[in-house]
Amino acid sequence: MTDDERDDESASSPAKRDAVKREADRRGDGRRVAERSTTKVRAAIRAELEKDEVAADAETEQVDAPAEPETVIELDHVSLAFESPILEDVSLVACKGETICIVGESGTGKSTALKLILRLLVPDKGRVNILGQDITGLSFEEALKVRQRMGMVFQGAALFDSMSVFENIAYPLREHTELDEDEIEARVREKLQFVDLEPDRVMEQLPSELSGGMRKRVGIARGMADNPEIMLYDEPTSGLDPLTTGTITRLILKLQRELNVTSIVVSHDIRSVFRMATRVAVLHDRRIAFFGTPEDMAASDDTYLRDFLGGN
Amino acid sequence: MPSLTERLANVTKSKLRTVQEYFSLAGRAIGFIFVRPFYMQDFIQQMDEIGVKSLGIVLLTGFFTGMVLALQSSVQLKTFGATMYIGRLVSASMIRELGPVLAGLMVAGRVGSGIAAQIGSMRVTEQIDALNTLGTDPIKKLVTPRVLAALVMMPILTIINDFVGICGGNLISSLLVGIPSGLYWRTVWEQIASDGFTLHFIPNDFVQGITKPFVFGGVIAISACYFGLNTTGGTEGVGVATTRTVVLASVLILILDYFLTQILLTVLGT
Ligand SMILES: Nc1ncnc2c1ncn2[C@@H]1O[C@H](COP(=O)(O)OP(=O)(O)OP(=O)(O)O)[C@@H](O)[C@H]1O
Ligand SMILES: [Mg+2]
């Protein structure tokens, strides 16, 4: 939300608004920027959705598919409290190849929800199913096994600061695969290129020598190094410039389309949420306030949702 | 406001839980020494970090402790006309007590705080979560190499500490007291031999002098890892974790030193 607000602010002076619009047009996605009324927001969102033809194709395919979509991630009436209740009766389902976006105000427990999926936390009530397996009752070692099938991009990247970028990305490969050194290096280069980083420039650097955006992208590269079936992203675009945000959004889409990866993305950036999400979950007041397609969300008359979308 | 007894009960419960968690961490860390994969590189790096890099302060403190021991005992022994026994006093106190305890305290300050700060900042920057996510047990990857390295390096550091301490005693007794080096080293050996031998060739003094640092090394590394892993509250929490580590490790070293001495004296029959 903060990013969005900042966008709106910067776009409020007419000169700047023009500049932003021109920039957006140049990039081929001339839309929203300064529209403020709800209808305009909805129209912009619809345009956005239509524009991404490939995405639309992919989605229709999915809808038309006769077989029951396979459930990959399921939060089943989950509750969790630390000192005070954080999540209450939260249910969420992600099917194979879906990208679910979780949005919500700061501190509503979005990162906590991802940690439940990774079984870094265990719910007080309810169950978490991953790939058909109930992970709430697993032992520590069994949980490690399940986690290997997931890739996580942490809010602060969480790169190992004693290791070089290369070693960071190679880490999951060294831990779980039998790849030899050459194969590992090839894989690291491939992933770095995937996130638009020059392998030869960054590979030997330490995380502390990188910019925040670069660190985030290395975090993404590490998360997907082992080609996991599930990717979880905790605010992959917060604090990044619009161009990098676009790059990362495209990247998440690319993973979904090319590799049919199931993703859960926590994001404050409504624009990229509408570009990526097959369904959106809105966390509000410890509960899921909305769970449905972006179109439904845009069409909803719920005051909170409309406020959230920047309708007024 | 909960009643006093209620609060006392809660505090006791949480303290007991802490103790339980501490021992469970120790158990798992040591158990993992025998479970694959073993993180050899981390182990070697920690031996360097804990052992080699602590050599400087251990040499310095050991040497000066030996010197001051010689100085003090020369004053005492002079009243009995027994200054020739300086070597006995210096070696007995160095090997049995001061060597292990001082090396332990120095390492607790230097290494314990370092480990707690490193693991603590890994905790608050979610690197521990990342390790878990990438399918690695953080205890196996972080705690086991540190504990094992401390178990190996503490006795070695202590032996070095003892040795330079006795050398320092030699320096002072020959320079200021006028005891020839040959006599000094002969009384040192007499002292070591007089306490008897375990298995016919290991001097009992050495058994004491090695068992203690072995235990102290474990205490330092496990305390540091425990507080590091349980860090909460951002960077400020890292500072708290380091302080607690140094305090707990130092206090435990001094307390355990007493009980170990008592046990060892009984077992070794001196
Ligand atoms: N380990 C913990 N112990 C106690 N409280 C916690 C812990 N982790 C999170 N919380 C609390 O849970 C709430 C939700 O935290 P969480 O990090 O999930 O929020 P978030 O939705 O990701 O927020 P943001 O958008 O700012 O990242 C916060 O109020 C936080 O104080
Ligand atoms: Mg968060």
Coordinates of C-alpha atoms and ligand atoms in Angstrom, one line a residue:
Chain A
M1 CA 0.0 0.0 0.0
T2 CA 2.8 2.4 0.9
D3 CA 4.3 2.1 -2.6
D4 CA 1.0 2.8 -4.1
E5 CA 0.4 5.8 -2.0
R6 CA 3.8 7.1 -2.9
D7 CA 3.0 6.7 -6.5
D8 CA -0.2 8.6 -6.2
E9 CA 1.5 11.4 -4.4
S10 CA 4.3 11.7 -6.9
A11 CA 1.7 11.7 -9.6
S12 CA -0.4 14.4 -8.1
S13 CA 1.6 17.3 -9.5
P14 CA 0.5 17.7 -13.2
A15 CA 3.9 17.9 -14.7
K16 CA 5.0 14.8 -12.8
R17 CA 1.8 13.0 -13.7
D18 CA 2.5 13.6 -17.4
A19 CA 6.0 12.4 -17.0
V20 CA 4.9 9.2 -15.3
K21 CA 2.2 8.7 -17.9
R22 CA 4.7 9.1 -20.7
E23 CA 7.1 6.6 -19.0
A24 CA 4.2 4.2 -18.6
D25 CA 3.2 4.6 -22.2
R26 CA 6.8 4.0 -23.3
R27 CA 6.8 0.7 -21.4
G28 CA 3.6 -0.3 -23.1
D29 CA 1.4 -0.3 -20.1
G30 CA -0.3 3.1 -20.1
R31 CA -2.9 2.7 -17.5
R32 CA -4.1 4.0 -14.1
V33 CA -1.3 6.3 -12.7
A34 CA -3.6 9.1 -11.5
E35 CA -7.2 7.8 -11.9
R36 CA -8.8 8.1 -8.6
S37 CA -12.5 7.3 -8.9
T38 CA -13.4 3.7 -8.3
T39 CA -14.8 3.1 -11.8
K40 CA -11.6 4.3 -13.3
V41 CA -9.6 2.0 -11.1
R42 CA -11.8 -0.9 -12.1
A43 CA -11.5 0.0 -15.8
A44 CA -7.8 0.3 -15.5
I45 CA -7.6 -3.1 -13.8
R46 CA -9.8 -4.7 -16.5
A47 CA -7.6 -3.2 -19.2
E48 CA -4.6 -4.5 -17.3
L49 CA -6.0 -8.0 -17.3
E50 CA -6.9 -7.9 -21.0
K51 CA -3.6 -6.6 -22.0
D52 CA -1.7 -9.6 -20.7
E53 CA -3.0 -11.9 -23.4
V54 CA -0.7 -14.7 -22.5
A55 CA -1.9 -14.6 -19.0
A56 CA -5.5 -14.6 -20.1
D57 CA -4.8 -17.6 -22.3
A58 CA -3.2 -19.5 -19.5
E59 CA -6.1 -18.7 -17.3
T60 CA -8.8 -19.8 -19.8
E61 CA -6.9 -23.0 -20.3
Q62 CA -7.0 -23.6 -16.6
V63 CA -10.7 -22.8 -16.3
D64 CA -11.5 -25.1 -19.2
A65 CA -9.4 -27.9 -17.9
P66 CA -11.9 -30.7 -17.2
A67 CA -9.9 -32.4 -14.5
E68 CA -10.3 -31.2 -10.9
P69 CA -7.4 -28.8 -10.2
E70 CA -4.9 -30.4 -7.8
T71 CA -4.8 -28.6 -4.4
V72 CA -1.2 -27.8 -3.6
I73 CA -1.5 -25.5 -0.6
E74 CA -4.3 -25.5 1.9
L75 CA -4.8 -23.5 5.1
D76 CA -7.7 -25.1 6.8
H77 CA -9.4 -22.9 9.5
V78 CA -6.0 -21.9 10.9
S79 CA -5.6 -19.9 14.1
L80 CA -2.4 -18.6 15.6
A81 CA -1.7 -16.4 18.6
F82 CA 1.6 -15.1 20.0
E83 CA 1.0 -12.8 22.9
S84 CA -2.2 -11.7 21.2
P85 CA -4.2 -13.5 18.4
I86 CA -2.6 -12.9 15.0
L87 CA -4.7 -15.1 12.7
E88 CA -8.2 -16.4 13.3
D89 CA -10.0 -19.0 11.3
V90 CA -8.0 -18.4 8.1
S91 CA -8.7 -20.6 5.2
L92 CA -6.9 -20.5 1.9
V93 CA -6.5 -22.8 -1.1
A94 CA -3.9 -22.7 -3.9
C95 CA -4.3 -25.1 -6.8
K96 CA -1.5 -26.3 -9.1
G97 CA -0.1 -23.4 -11.2
E98 CA -2.0 -20.7 -9.4
T99 CA -0.6 -17.5 -8.1
I100 CA -2.3 -16.4 -5.0
C101 CA -1.6 -12.9 -3.8
I102 CA -2.0 -12.1 -0.1
V103 CA -2.6 -8.4 0.6
G104 CA -3.3 -6.5 3.8
E105 CA -2.2 -3.8 6.1
S106 CA 1.2 -4.0 7.8
G107 CA 1.2 -6.3 10.8
T108 CA -1.9 -8.3 9.9
G109 CA 0.1 -11.5 9.8
K110 CA 1.0 -12.0 6.1
S111 CA 4.5 -13.1 6.8
T112 CA 3.2 -15.2 9.6
A113 CA 0.9 -17.0 7.1
L114 CA 3.8 -17.8 4.9
K115 CA 5.7 -19.1 7.9
L116 CA 2.8 -21.4 8.7
I117 CA 3.0 -22.8 5.1
L118 CA 6.7 -23.4 5.6
R119 CA 6.0 -24.9 9.0
L120 CA 8.4 -22.5 10.6
L121 CA 5.4 -22.0 12.8
V122 CA 2.7 -24.5 13.9
P123 CA -0.9 -23.3 14.1
D124 CA -2.7 -23.4 17.4
K125 CA -5.8 -24.6 15.7
G126 CA -6.6 -25.9 12.2
R127 CA -4.4 -27.7 9.7
V128 CA -2.0 -26.9 6.9
N129 CA -1.8 -29.2 3.9
I130 CA 1.0 -29.1 1.5
L131 CA 0.9 -31.3 -1.6
G132 CA -1.8 -33.4 0.0
Q133 CA 0.2 -33.9 3.2
D134 CA -0.9 -32.6 6.6
I135 CA 2.3 -30.9 7.8
T136 CA 1.0 -29.8 11.2
G137 CA 2.0 -33.0 12.9
L138 CA 5.3 -33.6 11.2
S139 CA 8.5 -34.1 13.1
F140 CA 11.3 -31.6 12.5
E141 CA 13.1 -33.9 10.0
E142 CA 10.0 -34.6 8.1
A143 CA 9.3 -30.9 7.9
L144 CA 12.8 -30.3 6.4
K145 CA 11.9 -32.7 3.6
V146 CA 8.6 -30.9 2.8
R147 CA 10.3 -27.6 2.8
Q148 CA 12.7 -28.8 0.2
R149 CA 9.8 -28.7 -2.3
M150 CA 9.2 -25.0 -1.5
G151 CA 11.2 -21.9 -2.3
M152 CA 10.9 -18.9 -0.1
V153 CA 11.9 -15.3 -0.8
F154 CA 12.1 -13.5 2.6
Q155 CA 11.0 -10.0 3.2
G156 CA 14.5 -8.9 3.9
A157 CA 16.1 -11.4 1.5
A158 CA 17.8 -13.2 4.4
L159 CA 20.9 -13.9 2.4
F160 CA 23.7 -15.7 4.4
D161 CA 26.0 -12.8 4.9
S162 CA 29.1 -14.9 5.5
M163 CA 28.7 -16.4 2.0
S164 CA 29.2 -14.9 -1.5
V165 CA 26.3 -14.5 -3.8
F166 CA 27.4 -17.6 -5.6
E167 CA 27.5 -19.7 -2.4
N168 CA 24.2 -18.4 -1.4
I169 CA 22.5 -19.5 -4.6
A170 CA 24.5 -22.8 -4.7
Y171 CA 23.5 -23.5 -1.1
P172 CA 20.2 -25.4 -1.7
L173 CA 21.9 -27.3 -4.6
R174 CA 24.8 -28.4 -2.5
E175 CA 22.4 -29.4 0.3
H176 CA 20.0 -31.5 -1.6
T177 CA 21.3 -32.4 -5.1
E178 CA 24.0 -34.5 -6.4
L179 CA 25.0 -31.9 -9.0
D180 CA 28.8 -31.5 -9.6
E181 CA 30.6 -28.2 -9.4
D182 CA 30.2 -27.4 -13.1
E183 CA 26.5 -28.1 -13.1
I184 CA 26.1 -26.0 -9.9
E185 CA 27.9 -23.1 -11.5
A186 CA 25.7 -23.4 -14.7
R187 CA 22.6 -23.4 -12.6
V188 CA 23.7 -20.4 -10.5
R189 CA 24.4 -18.5 -13.7
E190 CA 21.1 -19.4 -15.2
K191 CA 19.2 -18.3 -12.1
L192 CA 21.1 -15.0 -11.9
Q193 CA 20.3 -14.3 -15.5
F194 CA 16.7 -15.1 -14.9
V195 CA 16.6 -12.3 -12.3
D196 CA 18.4 -9.9 -14.6
L197 CA 21.7 -9.9 -12.8
E198 CA 25.1 -10.2 -14.5
P199 CA 26.6 -13.4 -13.2
D200 CA 30.2 -12.4 -13.7
R201 CA 29.7 -9.1 -11.9
V202 CA 27.9 -10.2 -8.8
M203 CA 28.8 -13.9 -8.2
E204 CA 31.8 -13.3 -6.0
Q205 CA 30.4 -10.3 -4.1
L206 CA 29.2 -10.5 -0.6
P207 CA 25.5 -9.7 0.2
S208 CA 26.6 -6.6 2.2
E209 CA 28.1 -5.2 -1.1
L210 CA 24.9 -5.3 -3.0
S211 CA 22.1 -2.8 -3.2
G212 CA 18.7 -3.6 -1.6
G213 CA 17.1 -4.5 -4.9
M214 CA 20.0 -6.7 -6.0
R215 CA 19.8 -8.5 -2.7
K216 CA 16.1 -9.1 -3.2
R217 CA 16.8 -10.6 -6.7
V218 CA 19.6 -12.8 -5.3
G219 CA 17.0 -13.9 -2.7
I220 CA 14.6 -14.9 -5.5
A221 CA 17.4 -16.7 -7.4
R222 CA 18.2 -18.6 -4.3
G223 CA 14.6 -19.4 -3.6
M224 CA 14.2 -21.0 -7.0
A225 CA 17.6 -22.5 -7.4
D226 CA 16.4 -26.0 -6.7
N227 CA 13.4 -25.6 -9.1
P228 CA 10.8 -26.0 -6.4
E229 CA 7.1 -26.8 -7.1
I230 CA 6.0 -24.0 -4.8
M231 CA 7.3 -20.5 -4.5
L232 CA 6.5 -18.2 -1.6
Y233 CA 7.4 -14.5 -1.9
D234 CA 7.3 -12.1 1.0
E235 CA 7.0 -8.6 -0.5
P236 CA 9.3 -9.2 -3.4
T237 CA 8.9 -5.7 -4.7
S238 CA 8.7 -3.5 -1.7
G239 CA 11.2 -0.7 -1.7
L240 CA 12.1 -1.2 -5.3
D241 CA 11.9 1.2 -8.2
P242 CA 9.0 0.7 -10.7
L243 CA 11.2 -0.8 -13.4
T244 CA 12.6 -3.4 -11.1
T245 CA 9.2 -4.0 -9.7
G246 CA 8.0 -4.7 -13.3
T247 CA 10.9 -7.0 -13.8
I248 CA 10.2 -9.0 -10.7
T249 CA 6.4 -9.2 -11.5
R250 CA 7.2 -10.5 -15.0
L251 CA 9.6 -13.0 -13.5
I252 CA 7.0 -14.4 -11.2
L253 CA 4.6 -14.6 -14.1
K254 CA 7.2 -16.3 -16.2
L255 CA 7.8 -19.0 -13.5
Q256 CA 4.1 -19.6 -13.3
R257 CA 3.6 -20.0 -17.1
E258 CA 6.8 -21.8 -18.1
L259 CA 7.2 -24.1 -15.1
N260 CA 3.6 -24.2 -13.8
V261 CA 4.9 -23.2 -10.4
T262 CA 2.3 -22.6 -7.7
S263 CA 3.1 -19.3 -6.0
I264 CA 1.9 -17.3 -3.0
V265 CA 2.9 -13.7 -3.2
V266 CA 2.6 -11.2 -0.3
S267 CA 2.6 -7.8 -1.8
H268 CA 1.6 -4.2 -1.1
D269 CA 1.8 -3.3 -4.7
I270 CA -1.8 -3.5 -6.0
R271 CA -0.7 -2.9 -9.6
S272 CA 1.5 -6.0 -9.7
V273 CA -1.0 -8.0 -7.7
F274 CA -3.6 -7.5 -10.4
R275 CA -1.0 -8.5 -13.0
M276 CA 0.0 -11.7 -11.3
A277 CA -2.8 -13.0 -9.2
T278 CA -5.2 -15.8 -10.2
R279 CA -6.8 -15.1 -6.9
V280 CA -6.3 -12.5 -4.2
A281 CA -6.7 -13.0 -0.4
V282 CA -7.2 -9.9 1.6
L283 CA -6.2 -10.2 5.3
H284 CA -7.9 -7.8 7.6
D285 CA -8.5 -7.9 11.3
R286 CA -6.9 -11.3 11.7
R287 CA -9.3 -12.9 9.1
I288 CA -9.6 -13.3 5.4
A289 CA -11.8 -10.4 4.4
F290 CA -11.9 -11.5 0.7
F291 CA -10.7 -14.4 -1.3
G292 CA -11.4 -14.5 -5.0
T293 CA -10.4 -13.4 -8.5
P294 CA -9.0 -9.9 -9.1
E295 CA -12.0 -9.1 -11.2
D296 CA -14.4 -9.9 -8.4
M297 CA -12.2 -7.9 -6.1
A298 CA -12.4 -4.9 -8.4
A299 CA -16.1 -5.3 -8.9
S300 CA -16.8 -5.7 -5.1
D301 CA -18.8 -3.0 -3.4
D302 CA -17.2 -3.8 0.0
T303 CA -16.1 -0.4 1.5
Y304 CA -12.9 -1.8 3.0
L305 CA -11.9 -3.4 -0.3
R306 CA -12.6 -0.2 -2.2
D307 CA -10.6 1.8 0.3
F308 CA -7.8 -0.7 0.0
L309 CA -7.8 -0.4 -3.8
G310 CA -7.3 3.3 -3.5
G311 CA -10.8 4.0 -4.6
N312 CA -11.0 7.2 -2.6
Chain B
M1 CA -2.6 -8.0 38.6
P2 CA -1.8 -11.6 39.3
S3 CA -1.0 -12.5 42.9
L4 CA 2.6 -12.9 44.1
T5 CA 2.5 -16.7 44.3
E6 CA 1.0 -16.8 40.8
R7 CA 3.8 -14.7 39.5
L8 CA 6.4 -16.7 41.3
A9 CA 5.0 -19.9 39.9
N10 CA 5.1 -18.4 36.4
V11 CA 8.7 -17.3 36.7
T12 CA 9.7 -20.7 38.0
K13 CA 7.9 -22.4 35.2
S14 CA 9.6 -20.3 32.5
K15 CA 13.0 -20.7 34.2
L16 CA 12.5 -24.5 34.2
R17 CA 11.5 -24.4 30.6
T18 CA 14.7 -22.5 29.8
V19 CA 16.8 -25.1 31.6
Q20 CA 15.0 -27.8 29.7
E21 CA 15.5 -26.1 26.3
Y22 CA 19.2 -25.5 27.2
F23 CA 19.8 -29.2 27.8
S24 CA 17.8 -30.3 24.8
L25 CA 19.9 -28.0 22.6
A26 CA 23.1 -29.4 24.1
G27 CA 21.8 -33.0 23.6
R28 CA 20.9 -32.4 20.0
A29 CA 24.1 -30.5 19.2
I30 CA 26.2 -33.3 20.5
G31 CA 24.0 -36.0 19.0
F32 CA 24.4 -34.5 15.6
I33 CA 28.2 -35.0 15.7
F34 CA 27.5 -38.5 14.7
V35 CA 24.9 -37.9 12.1
R36 CA 25.6 -37.1 8.4
P37 CA 26.1 -34.7 6.8
F38 CA 28.9 -33.3 8.9
Y39 CA 29.7 -29.7 8.1
M40 CA 33.5 -30.1 7.9
Q41 CA 34.2 -26.7 6.5
D42 CA 32.2 -25.0 9.3
F43 CA 34.0 -27.1 11.8
I44 CA 37.5 -26.1 10.6
Q45 CA 36.5 -22.5 10.3
Q46 CA 35.2 -22.5 13.9
M47 CA 38.4 -24.2 15.2
D48 CA 40.2 -21.3 13.7
E49 CA 37.8 -18.8 15.1
I50 CA 37.6 -20.3 18.6
G51 CA 41.1 -21.7 18.9
V52 CA 43.7 -20.0 16.7
K53 CA 42.3 -16.5 17.1
S54 CA 42.1 -16.8 20.9
L55 CA 45.8 -17.8 21.1
G56 CA 46.9 -14.2 21.6
I57 CA 44.9 -13.4 24.7
V58 CA 45.5 -16.8 26.2
L59 CA 49.3 -16.4 25.8
L60 CA 49.2 -13.0 27.3
T61 CA 47.0 -13.8 30.3
G62 CA 48.8 -17.1 30.9
F63 CA 52.2 -15.6 31.0
F64 CA 51.3 -12.8 33.3
T65 CA 49.4 -15.0 35.6
G66 CA 52.4 -17.3 35.9
M67 CA 54.6 -14.4 36.7
V68 CA 52.4 -13.0 39.4
L69 CA 51.9 -16.4 40.9
A70 CA 55.7 -16.8 41.2
L71 CA 56.0 -13.3 42.7
Q72 CA 53.3 -13.9 45.3
S73 CA 54.4 -17.3 46.3
S74 CA 58.1 -16.2 46.6
V75 CA 57.0 -13.7 49.3
Q76 CA 55.0 -16.4 51.1
L77 CA 57.6 -19.1 50.8
K78 CA 60.4 -16.8 51.9
T79 CA 59.0 -16.8 55.5
F80 CA 59.4 -20.5 55.6
G81 CA 62.7 -20.5 53.8
A82 CA 61.2 -22.6 51.1
T83 CA 61.5 -20.5 48.0
M84 CA 62.9 -23.5 46.1
Y85 CA 59.4 -24.8 46.0
I86 CA 58.1 -21.9 43.8
G87 CA 57.8 -24.3 40.8
R88 CA 55.6 -26.6 42.8
L89 CA 53.2 -23.9 43.7
V90 CA 53.1 -22.3 40.3
S91 CA 52.5 -25.5 38.4
A92 CA 49.9 -26.8 40.8
S93 CA 47.8 -23.7 40.7
M94 CA 48.2 -23.2 37.0
I95 CA 47.4 -26.7 35.9
R96 CA 44.6 -27.4 38.3
E97 CA 42.9 -24.1 38.7
L98 CA 44.0 -20.9 37.0
G99 CA 44.9 -22.3 33.6
P100 CA 41.4 -23.8 32.9
V101 CA 39.4 -21.1 34.7
L102 CA 41.2 -18.1 33.2
A103 CA 41.3 -19.6 29.7
G104 CA 37.6 -20.3 30.1
L105 CA 36.8 -16.8 31.2
M106 CA 38.8 -15.3 28.4
V107 CA 37.3 -17.5 25.8
A108 CA 33.8 -16.9 27.2
G109 CA 34.3 -13.2 26.7
R110 CA 35.9 -13.3 23.3
V111 CA 34.3 -16.3 21.6
G112 CA 31.0 -16.6 23.5
S113 CA 30.0 -13.1 22.8
G114 CA 31.1 -13.5 19.1
I115 CA 29.0 -16.6 18.6
A116 CA 26.0 -15.1 20.3
A117 CA 26.2 -12.0 18.2
Q118 CA 26.6 -13.8 15.0
I119 CA 23.8 -16.4 15.5
G120 CA 21.6 -13.7 17.1
S121 CA 21.9 -11.4 14.1
M122 CA 21.2 -14.4 11.8
R123 CA 18.1 -15.0 13.8
V124 CA 16.8 -11.4 13.6
T125 CA 17.6 -11.1 9.9
E126 CA 15.6 -14.4 9.2
Q127 CA 18.8 -16.2 8.1
I128 CA 17.9 -19.0 10.6
D129 CA 14.5 -19.3 9.0
A130 CA 16.2 -19.3 5.6
L131 CA 18.4 -22.2 6.7
N132 CA 15.3 -24.1 7.9
T133 CA 13.5 -23.3 4.6
L134 CA 16.4 -24.6 2.5
G135 CA 16.1 -27.8 4.4
T136 CA 19.1 -27.5 6.8
D137 CA 18.8 -28.0 10.5
P138 CA 20.3 -24.9 12.0
I139 CA 21.5 -26.8 15.0
K140 CA 23.4 -29.2 12.9
K141 CA 24.8 -26.5 10.6
L142 CA 25.5 -23.8 13.3
V143 CA 25.6 -25.2 16.7
T144 CA 27.3 -28.6 16.3
P145 CA 30.4 -27.3 14.6
R146 CA 30.8 -24.6 17.2
V147 CA 30.3 -26.9 20.2
L148 CA 32.7 -29.5 18.8
A149 CA 35.3 -26.9 17.9
A150 CA 35.0 -25.5 21.5
L151 CA 35.3 -29.0 23.0
V152 CA 38.5 -29.6 21.0
M153 CA 40.1 -26.2 21.3
M154 CA 39.5 -25.3 24.9
P155 CA 41.8 -28.1 26.3
I156 CA 44.4 -27.2 23.8
L157 CA 44.2 -23.5 24.7
T158 CA 44.4 -24.5 28.4
I159 CA 47.5 -26.6 27.9
I160 CA 49.2 -23.7 26.1
N161 CA 48.0 -21.4 28.9
D162 CA 49.4 -23.7 31.6
F163 CA 52.7 -24.0 29.8
V164 CA 53.3 -20.3 29.2
G165 CA 52.2 -19.6 32.8
I166 CA 54.8 -22.0 34.2
C167 CA 57.3 -20.4 31.8
G168 CA 56.3 -17.0 33.2
G169 CA 56.9 -18.4 36.7
N170 CA 60.3 -19.6 35.6
L171 CA 61.2 -16.1 34.3
I172 CA 60.3 -14.4 37.6
S173 CA 61.8 -17.0 39.9
S174 CA 65.2 -17.0 38.1
L175 CA 65.3 -13.2 37.6
L176 CA 63.9 -11.9 40.9
V177 CA 64.2 -14.8 43.3
G178 CA 67.3 -16.4 42.1
I179 CA 66.1 -20.0 41.6
P180 CA 68.0 -21.7 38.7
S181 CA 65.9 -22.9 35.9
G182 CA 66.9 -26.5 36.3
L183 CA 65.7 -26.6 39.9
Y184 CA 62.5 -24.8 39.0
W185 CA 61.6 -27.3 36.3
R186 CA 62.5 -30.2 38.5
T187 CA 60.2 -29.0 41.3
V188 CA 57.5 -28.5 38.6
W189 CA 57.8 -32.2 37.6
E190 CA 57.9 -33.3 41.2
Q191 CA 54.7 -31.6 41.9
I192 CA 53.0 -33.2 38.9
A193 CA 54.3 -36.7 39.7
S194 CA 53.4 -36.4 43.4
D195 CA 49.7 -36.3 42.7
G196 CA 49.8 -39.8 41.3
F197 CA 49.0 -41.2 37.9
T198 CA 45.8 -42.4 36.2
L199 CA 46.4 -45.6 34.1
H200 CA 50.1 -45.5 35.3
F201 CA 51.2 -42.7 33.0
I202 CA 48.7 -39.8 32.9
P203 CA 49.4 -37.5 35.8
N204 CA 46.3 -36.9 37.8
D205 CA 46.9 -33.1 37.6
F206 CA 46.6 -33.4 33.9
V207 CA 43.3 -35.3 34.2
Q208 CA 41.9 -32.4 36.2
G209 CA 43.5 -29.8 33.9
I210 CA 42.0 -31.3 30.8
T211 CA 38.6 -32.4 32.0
K212 CA 37.7 -28.9 33.2
P213 CA 38.4 -26.9 30.0
F214 CA 36.6 -29.6 28.0
V215 CA 33.4 -29.0 30.1
F216 CA 34.0 -25.2 30.0
G217 CA 34.3 -25.3 26.2
G218 CA 30.9 -27.0 26.0
V219 CA 29.3 -24.6 28.4
I220 CA 30.6 -21.5 26.5
A221 CA 29.5 -22.7 23.0
I222 CA 26.1 -24.0 24.1
S223 CA 25.3 -20.9 26.1
A224 CA 26.3 -18.7 23.2
C225 CA 24.2 -20.7 20.7
Y226 CA 21.3 -20.9 23.0
F227 CA 21.0 -17.2 23.5
G228 CA 21.8 -16.5 19.9
L229 CA 19.1 -18.8 18.6
N230 CA 16.6 -17.4 21.1
T231 CA 17.3 -13.7 20.2
T232 CA 14.2 -11.6 19.9
G233 CA 13.6 -7.9 19.3
G234 CA 15.9 -6.9 16.5
T235 CA 19.4 -5.6 16.8
E236 CA 18.8 -4.6 20.4
G237 CA 18.1 -8.2 21.2
V238 CA 21.5 -9.2 19.8
G239 CA 23.2 -7.0 22.4
V240 CA 21.1 -8.6 25.1
A241 CA 22.0 -12.1 23.9
T242 CA 25.7 -11.3 23.9
T243 CA 25.6 -9.9 27.4
R244 CA 23.6 -12.8 28.8
T245 CA 26.0 -15.3 27.2
V246 CA 29.1 -13.8 28.8
V247 CA 27.4 -13.5 32.2
L248 CA 26.0 -17.0 32.2
A249 CA 29.1 -18.7 30.8
S250 CA 31.4 -17.0 33.3
V251 CA 29.2 -17.8 36.2
L252 CA 28.7 -21.4 35.1
I253 CA 32.5 -21.8 34.7
L254 CA 33.2 -20.6 38.2
I255 CA 30.4 -22.7 39.7
L256 CA 31.2 -25.9 37.7
D257 CA 34.9 -25.4 38.5
Y258 CA 34.1 -26.0 42.2
F259 CA 32.0 -29.1 41.6
L260 CA 34.3 -30.6 39.1
T261 CA 37.2 -30.2 41.5
Q262 CA 35.3 -31.9 44.2
I263 CA 34.2 -34.8 41.9
L264 CA 37.6 -35.2 40.4
L265 CA 39.4 -35.2 43.7
T266 CA 37.1 -37.9 44.9
V267 CA 37.4 -40.0 41.8
L268 CA 41.2 -39.6 41.5
G269 CA 41.5 -40.3 45.2
T270 CA 43.9 -37.5 46.2
Ligands
LIG1 N1 7.9 -14.4 16.6 C1 7.0 -13.6 17.0 N2 6.7 -13.4 18.3 C2 5.7 -12.5 18.7 N3 5.0 -11.8 17.8 C3 5.2 -11.9 16.5 C4 6.2 -12.8 16.0 N4 6.2 -12.7 14.7 C5 5.3 -11.8 14.4 N5 4.7 -11.3 15.5 C6 3.5 -10.4 15.5 O1 2.6 -10.8 14.6 C7 2.0 -9.8 13.9 C8 2.0 -10.1 12.4 O2 3.4 -10.1 11.9 P1 3.8 -10.3 10.4 O3 5.2 -10.2 10.3 O4 3.1 -11.6 10.0 O5 3.0 -9.1 9.7 P2 3.0 -8.7 8.2 O6 1.6 -8.8 7.8 O7 4.0 -9.5 7.4 O8 3.4 -7.2 8.2 P3 4.4 -6.4 7.2 O9 3.5 -6.1 6.0 O10 4.8 -5.2 8.0 O11 5.5 -7.3 6.9 C9 2.7 -8.5 14.3 O12 1.9 -7.8 15.1 C10 4.0 -9.0 15.0 O13 4.2 -8.2 16.1
MG2 MG 5.7 -9.2 6.6

